[in-house]
Short mmCIF file of C-alpha atoms in Angstrom, two decimals:
data_model
loop_
_atom_site.label_atom_id
_atom_site.label_comp_id
_atom_site.label_asym_id
_atom_site.label_seq_id
_atom_site.Cartn_x
_atom_site.Cartn_y
_atom_site.Cartn_z
CA MET A 796 -26.52 7.40 7.14
CA SER A 797 -28.71 9.05 7.61
CA SER A 798 -29.72 8.35 11.06
CA LEU A 799 -26.93 9.58 12.74
CA LYS A 800 -27.61 12.54 14.74
CA SER A 801 -23.64 14.58 16.43
CA ASN A 802 -24.81 18.33 17.98
CA ALA A 803 -20.52 18.35 17.87
CA GLN A 804 -20.10 21.64 15.15
CA TYR A 805 -16.16 21.22 16.26
CA PRO A 806 -13.30 21.89 14.25
CA HIS A 807 -14.79 25.01 12.72
CA HIS A 808 -12.77 23.81 9.47
CA PHE A 809 -14.50 20.73 8.54
CA SER A 810 -17.75 21.15 7.24
CA ILE A 811 -19.95 16.96 6.55
CA GLU A 812 -21.36 18.26 4.33
CA THR A 813 -18.83 18.49 1.63
CA LEU A 814 -17.04 15.76 2.51
CA ILE A 815 -19.61 13.15 1.74
CA ARG A 816 -20.22 12.74 -1.78
CA PRO A 817 -22.64 14.78 -3.80
CA ASN A 818 -25.21 11.54 -5.43
CA ILE A 819 -24.90 10.51 -1.13
CA LEU A 820 -26.54 13.86 -0.46
CA SER A 821 -29.16 13.91 -2.74
CA LEU A 822 -30.29 9.75 -1.53
CA THR A 823 -33.88 9.47 -1.17
CA PRO A 824 -33.06 6.76 1.46
CA TYR A 825 -34.89 3.18 1.22
CA ARG A 826 -37.95 3.08 3.71
CA CYS A 827 -39.22 -0.07 4.55
CA ALA A 828 -42.90 -0.94 6.59
CA ARG A 829 -40.86 -1.95 9.85
CA ASP A 830 -39.33 2.53 9.84
CA ASP A 831 -43.24 3.42 10.97
CA TYR A 832 -44.75 0.98 12.94
CA GLN A 833 -43.33 -1.72 15.29
CA THR A 834 -47.46 -3.30 15.85
CA GLY A 835 -50.51 -4.68 14.11
CA VAL A 836 -50.37 -6.51 11.10
CA LEU A 837 -48.08 -5.36 8.21
CA LEU A 838 -49.79 -5.73 5.09
CA ASP A 839 -47.22 -3.85 3.18
CA ALA A 840 -44.18 -6.07 5.00
CA ASN A 841 -45.03 -9.24 3.32
CA GLU A 842 -44.11 -10.96 5.51
CA ASN A 843 -45.48 -15.71 6.29
CA SER A 844 -48.14 -14.89 9.15
CA LEU A 845 -48.15 -18.69 9.93
CA GLY A 846 -44.49 -18.28 10.53
CA PRO A 847 -41.80 -19.74 9.76
CA THR A 848 -42.05 -22.79 7.40
CA THR A 849 -39.15 -24.61 7.71
CA ALA A 850 -37.47 -23.28 10.98
CA SER A 851 -38.30 -24.54 13.64
CA ALA A 852 -38.40 -28.09 12.30
CA VAL A 853 -34.35 -27.25 11.64
CA PHE A 854 -33.90 -25.26 14.84
CA PRO A 855 -36.86 -26.26 17.39
CA SER A 856 -35.53 -23.15 19.76
CA SER A 857 -36.58 -20.59 17.46
CA GLU A 858 -39.85 -21.34 17.41
CA ASN A 859 -40.45 -18.13 19.82
CA MET A 860 -38.64 -16.36 17.99
CA HIS A 861 -40.37 -14.12 15.86
CA LEU A 862 -38.67 -15.00 12.90
CA ASN A 863 -40.78 -15.22 9.83
CA ARG A 864 -40.93 -11.02 11.03
CA TYR A 865 -38.79 -7.65 10.00
CA PRO A 866 -36.51 -7.15 12.66
CA ASP A 867 -36.52 -2.82 13.24
CA PRO A 868 -34.18 -1.72 11.00
CA SER A 869 -33.78 1.56 13.82
CA TYR A 870 -32.66 -1.19 16.41
CA ARG A 871 -33.96 1.96 19.47
CA HIS A 872 -33.81 -0.55 22.32
CA LEU A 873 -30.22 -2.27 21.57
CA LYS A 874 -29.03 1.34 20.74
CA GLU A 875 -30.34 3.04 24.18
CA ARG A 876 -28.04 -0.24 25.84
CA PHE A 877 -24.99 -0.09 23.98
CA ALA A 878 -25.10 4.20 24.46
CA THR A 879 -25.22 3.82 28.68
CA PHE A 880 -22.84 0.75 28.48
CA ARG A 881 -20.94 3.18 26.77
CA GLY A 882 -21.26 6.62 28.44
CA LEU A 883 -22.53 7.67 25.12
CA PRO A 884 -24.66 11.38 25.13
CA SER A 885 -27.50 8.99 23.79
CA GLU A 886 -28.39 6.48 21.12
CA ASP A 887 -28.40 9.38 18.39
CA PHE A 888 -24.40 8.48 18.36
CA VAL A 889 -25.19 4.93 17.30
CA PHE A 890 -25.07 3.05 14.23
CA PHE A 891 -25.22 -1.00 13.92
CA GLY A 892 -23.37 -2.52 10.68
CA VAL A 893 -22.74 -6.41 10.69
CA GLY A 894 -18.77 -6.25 12.43
CA SER A 895 -16.31 -3.74 11.04
CA ASP A 896 -15.40 -4.46 8.03
CA GLU A 897 -18.94 -3.11 6.84
CA VAL A 898 -18.84 -0.09 8.36
CA ILE A 899 -14.41 0.30 7.24
CA ASP A 900 -16.78 -0.27 3.69
CA LEU A 901 -19.47 2.24 3.74
CA LEU A 902 -17.69 4.57 5.41
CA ILE A 903 -15.14 4.85 2.25
CA ARG A 904 -18.14 4.57 -0.13
CA VAL A 905 -20.48 7.61 1.61
CA THR A 906 -17.01 9.05 1.84
CA CYS A 907 -14.32 8.16 -1.56
CA GLN A 908 -15.11 8.89 -4.71
CA PRO A 909 -14.08 5.82 -6.71
CA SER A 910 -10.44 6.10 -8.51
CA ARG A 911 -10.25 10.25 -7.47
CA ASP A 912 -9.75 9.82 -3.86
CA LYS A 913 -7.67 7.91 -0.64
CA VAL A 914 -7.58 6.16 2.84
CA LEU A 915 -4.24 7.09 4.98
CA ILE A 916 -3.60 3.81 6.93
CA THR A 917 -0.85 3.35 9.48
CA PRO A 918 0.94 0.01 8.65
CA PRO A 919 1.33 -2.73 10.28
CA THR A 920 -2.32 -2.52 10.96
CA TYR A 921 -5.26 -3.99 10.36
CA GLY A 922 -5.50 -5.78 6.50
CA MET A 923 -9.22 -4.78 6.00
CA TYR A 924 -8.78 -0.73 5.87
CA SER A 925 -6.36 -1.66 2.07
CA VAL A 926 -8.81 -4.11 1.07
CA CYS A 927 -12.63 -2.31 0.73
CA ALA A 928 -10.56 0.67 0.03
CA GLN A 929 -9.39 -1.41 -3.66
CA VAL A 930 -13.01 -2.83 -3.67
CA ASN A 931 -14.39 0.57 -4.47
CA ASP A 932 -11.11 1.61 -6.41
CA VAL A 933 -10.20 4.09 -3.79
CA ALA A 934 -6.07 4.36 -3.71
CA VAL A 935 -4.39 3.71 -0.44
CA VAL A 936 -1.60 6.59 1.06
CA ARG A 937 0.70 4.22 3.95
CA VAL A 938 2.47 6.18 6.23
CA PRO A 939 4.18 3.65 8.77
CA LEU A 940 3.97 3.08 12.17
CA ASP A 941 7.37 3.82 14.39
CA VAL A 942 8.57 0.94 15.07
CA GLU A 943 12.13 2.09 16.90
CA GLU A 944 12.35 -0.12 20.16
CA HIS A 945 9.27 -1.10 19.31
CA ARG A 946 7.12 1.73 20.28
CA PHE A 947 4.58 1.05 17.17
CA GLN A 948 2.90 4.90 17.25
CA ILE A 949 1.93 6.39 14.68
CA ARG A 950 4.46 9.63 13.43
CA LEU A 951 2.01 12.78 13.67
CA ASP A 952 4.40 15.32 11.97
CA GLU A 953 4.68 13.05 8.67
CA ILE A 954 1.22 11.95 8.71
CA LYS A 955 -0.30 15.87 9.33
CA ARG A 956 3.09 16.17 6.00
CA VAL A 957 1.24 14.02 4.17
CA LEU A 958 -2.09 15.81 4.42
CA SER A 959 -1.22 18.99 3.90
CA GLU A 960 -0.12 17.67 0.42
CA ASP A 961 -2.68 15.56 -0.85
CA PRO A 962 -5.95 17.44 0.03
CA LEU A 963 -8.00 14.27 -1.78
CA ILE A 964 -7.23 11.87 1.14
CA LYS A 965 -10.90 11.93 2.99
CA LEU A 966 -10.09 8.94 5.97
CA VAL A 967 -7.37 7.86 8.47
CA PHE A 968 -8.19 5.25 10.12
CA VAL A 969 -6.55 4.46 13.54
CA CYS A 970 -6.50 1.26 15.23
CA SER A 971 -6.42 1.52 18.72
CA PRO A 972 -5.24 -0.70 20.25
CA GLY A 973 -2.95 -1.86 17.38
CA ASN A 974 -3.76 -5.13 15.57
CA PRO A 975 -1.95 -6.28 14.81
CA THR A 976 0.92 -3.81 17.57
CA GLY A 977 -1.59 -4.47 20.50
CA THR A 978 -0.69 -0.23 21.30
CA LEU A 979 -2.82 2.32 22.24
CA ILE A 980 -2.56 5.71 20.67
CA PRO A 981 -2.95 8.74 22.98
CA ILE A 982 -5.70 10.43 23.04
CA VAL A 983 -3.88 13.44 22.47
CA ALA A 984 -2.15 12.31 19.14
CA VAL A 985 -6.27 11.57 17.74
CA ARG A 986 -7.17 15.10 19.11
CA ALA A 987 -4.24 16.71 17.29
CA LEU A 988 -5.59 14.73 14.19
CA LEU A 989 -8.97 15.72 14.57
CA GLU A 990 -7.55 19.85 15.20
CA PHE A 991 -5.15 19.45 12.37
CA PRO A 992 -6.68 22.05 9.53
CA ASP A 993 -5.51 20.82 6.28
CA PHE A 994 -7.37 17.97 6.49
CA LYS A 995 -10.82 18.45 5.74
CA GLY A 996 -11.89 14.69 5.98
CA ILE A 997 -13.08 11.58 8.88
CA VAL A 998 -10.75 10.17 11.77
CA VAL A 999 -11.94 6.88 11.98
CA VAL A 1000 -10.74 5.13 15.13
CA ASP A 1001 -10.98 0.99 15.03
CA GLU A 1002 -11.42 -0.07 19.05
CA ALA A 1003 -11.57 -3.55 18.83
CA TYR A 1004 -9.27 -4.34 21.55
CA ILE A 1005 -10.84 -1.78 23.77
CA ASP A 1006 -11.82 -3.84 26.44
CA PHE A 1007 -8.38 -4.56 26.82
CA ALA A 1008 -7.30 -1.15 27.45
CA GLY A 1009 -7.56 1.19 30.57
CA SER A 1010 -10.25 2.85 31.40
CA GLY A 1011 -9.23 6.77 29.48
CA SER A 1012 -7.92 5.35 27.07
CA SER A 1013 -11.15 4.88 24.29
CA ALA A 1014 -11.50 8.31 21.99
CA ALA A 1015 -15.35 7.63 22.49
CA ALA A 1016 -15.06 9.51 24.43
CA LEU A 1017 -15.01 12.74 22.36
CA VAL A 1018 -18.02 11.60 19.49
CA ASP A 1019 -19.80 15.09 21.82
CA GLN A 1020 -17.30 17.08 20.66
CA TYR A 1021 -15.93 16.41 17.52
CA ALA A 1022 -18.12 16.05 15.02
CA ASN A 1023 -14.67 14.48 12.68
CA LEU A 1024 -14.05 11.54 14.82
CA CYS A 1025 -15.75 8.01 13.72
CA VAL A 1026 -15.13 5.93 16.58
CA LEU A 1027 -15.54 1.84 15.81
CA GLN A 1028 -16.32 -0.85 18.06
CA THR A 1029 -17.16 -4.61 18.47
CA LEU A 1030 -18.38 -7.32 20.97
CA SER A 1031 -16.21 -9.74 18.96
CA LYS A 1032 -13.43 -10.15 20.99
CA SER A 1033 -14.21 -8.87 25.02
CA PHE A 1034 -17.46 -10.32 24.86
CA GLY A 1035 -16.74 -13.57 22.68
CA LEU A 1036 -19.16 -12.47 20.33
CA ALA A 1037 -17.89 -12.26 16.91
CA GLY A 1038 -20.96 -15.02 16.01
CA ILE A 1039 -23.44 -12.64 15.80
CA ARG A 1040 -21.14 -10.95 13.46
CA TYR A 1041 -21.41 -6.95 14.95
CA VAL A 1042 -20.11 -3.32 15.87
CA SER A 1043 -20.57 -0.65 16.65
CA PHE A 1044 -19.87 2.97 15.11
CA VAL A 1045 -19.94 5.83 16.74
CA THR A 1046 -19.96 9.69 15.01
#
C-alpha cells in the first residue's frame, strides 16, 4: 500500500493517517532483492540460476519465460501501460492485486480494527464485500438500494444518515455498474459521498463492469481530485482474461 502516491489533498475532512490502523502505519515493509535491482546476478534472491527443473518438460512453451526468476514486485512497466490506457495522471495511482477479492480484503485489513470497525454495503450487491468483512471480523452495515420501479440506485440520504450516526464505518462499497443489478451509479452521487464531511473513511467504487458503460462513467477520472476515493477495475470481464486473476486498484 505504501507504493500508492496520490497528490490529492481534497476533501479537507479526510486524513489517510487517521484512517489507517496504527499497526499498519508503523509497519516496516518487507523488501526483496527485486525491489532494488532488476538485472545482474542476485545471489540474495536465492533463485535457481539453471532454470526450472520440471516446468520445461511439463510445459514446453514456458522454456523461455524465465520462470526461475522472481518478477519485478513493482510492475512499473505494466502500471505505466495501464495508467496510459485508462487516462490516469501517472502509474503512481495504480496498485495491482490478484483479483478484486484480494484488494477488497486488503482495504478492510488496513483500515478496519477487528471486532470494532464496520463497512457499509448497498445490497443487492457483490457478495465478497461481506465475505471479506466477516473473515476479518468486521461488521457489515447494509443500506439496500432503492428498488422501486427497478431503479436500483443508492439511497444517498439514507447512507448519509447512517454515516453520520456511526463513525465506526470506515469503508463504503459502491458497485457501479452494479452486480447483479447492472445499474450505473451516477458520478454526481459518488461525488456527494466523497464530499460528505461526516464520513472520514474511503469510498470504494467497484467498476468490474465499467467497460460495458458509456464514456465518462468511470469514477477513475476523480482519483487525482479526491484522496478518499479508491476505484477497482479488472480485465476479467470485458477483456475476457479472468484466468490471469488481475485487478487494478486506482487511488
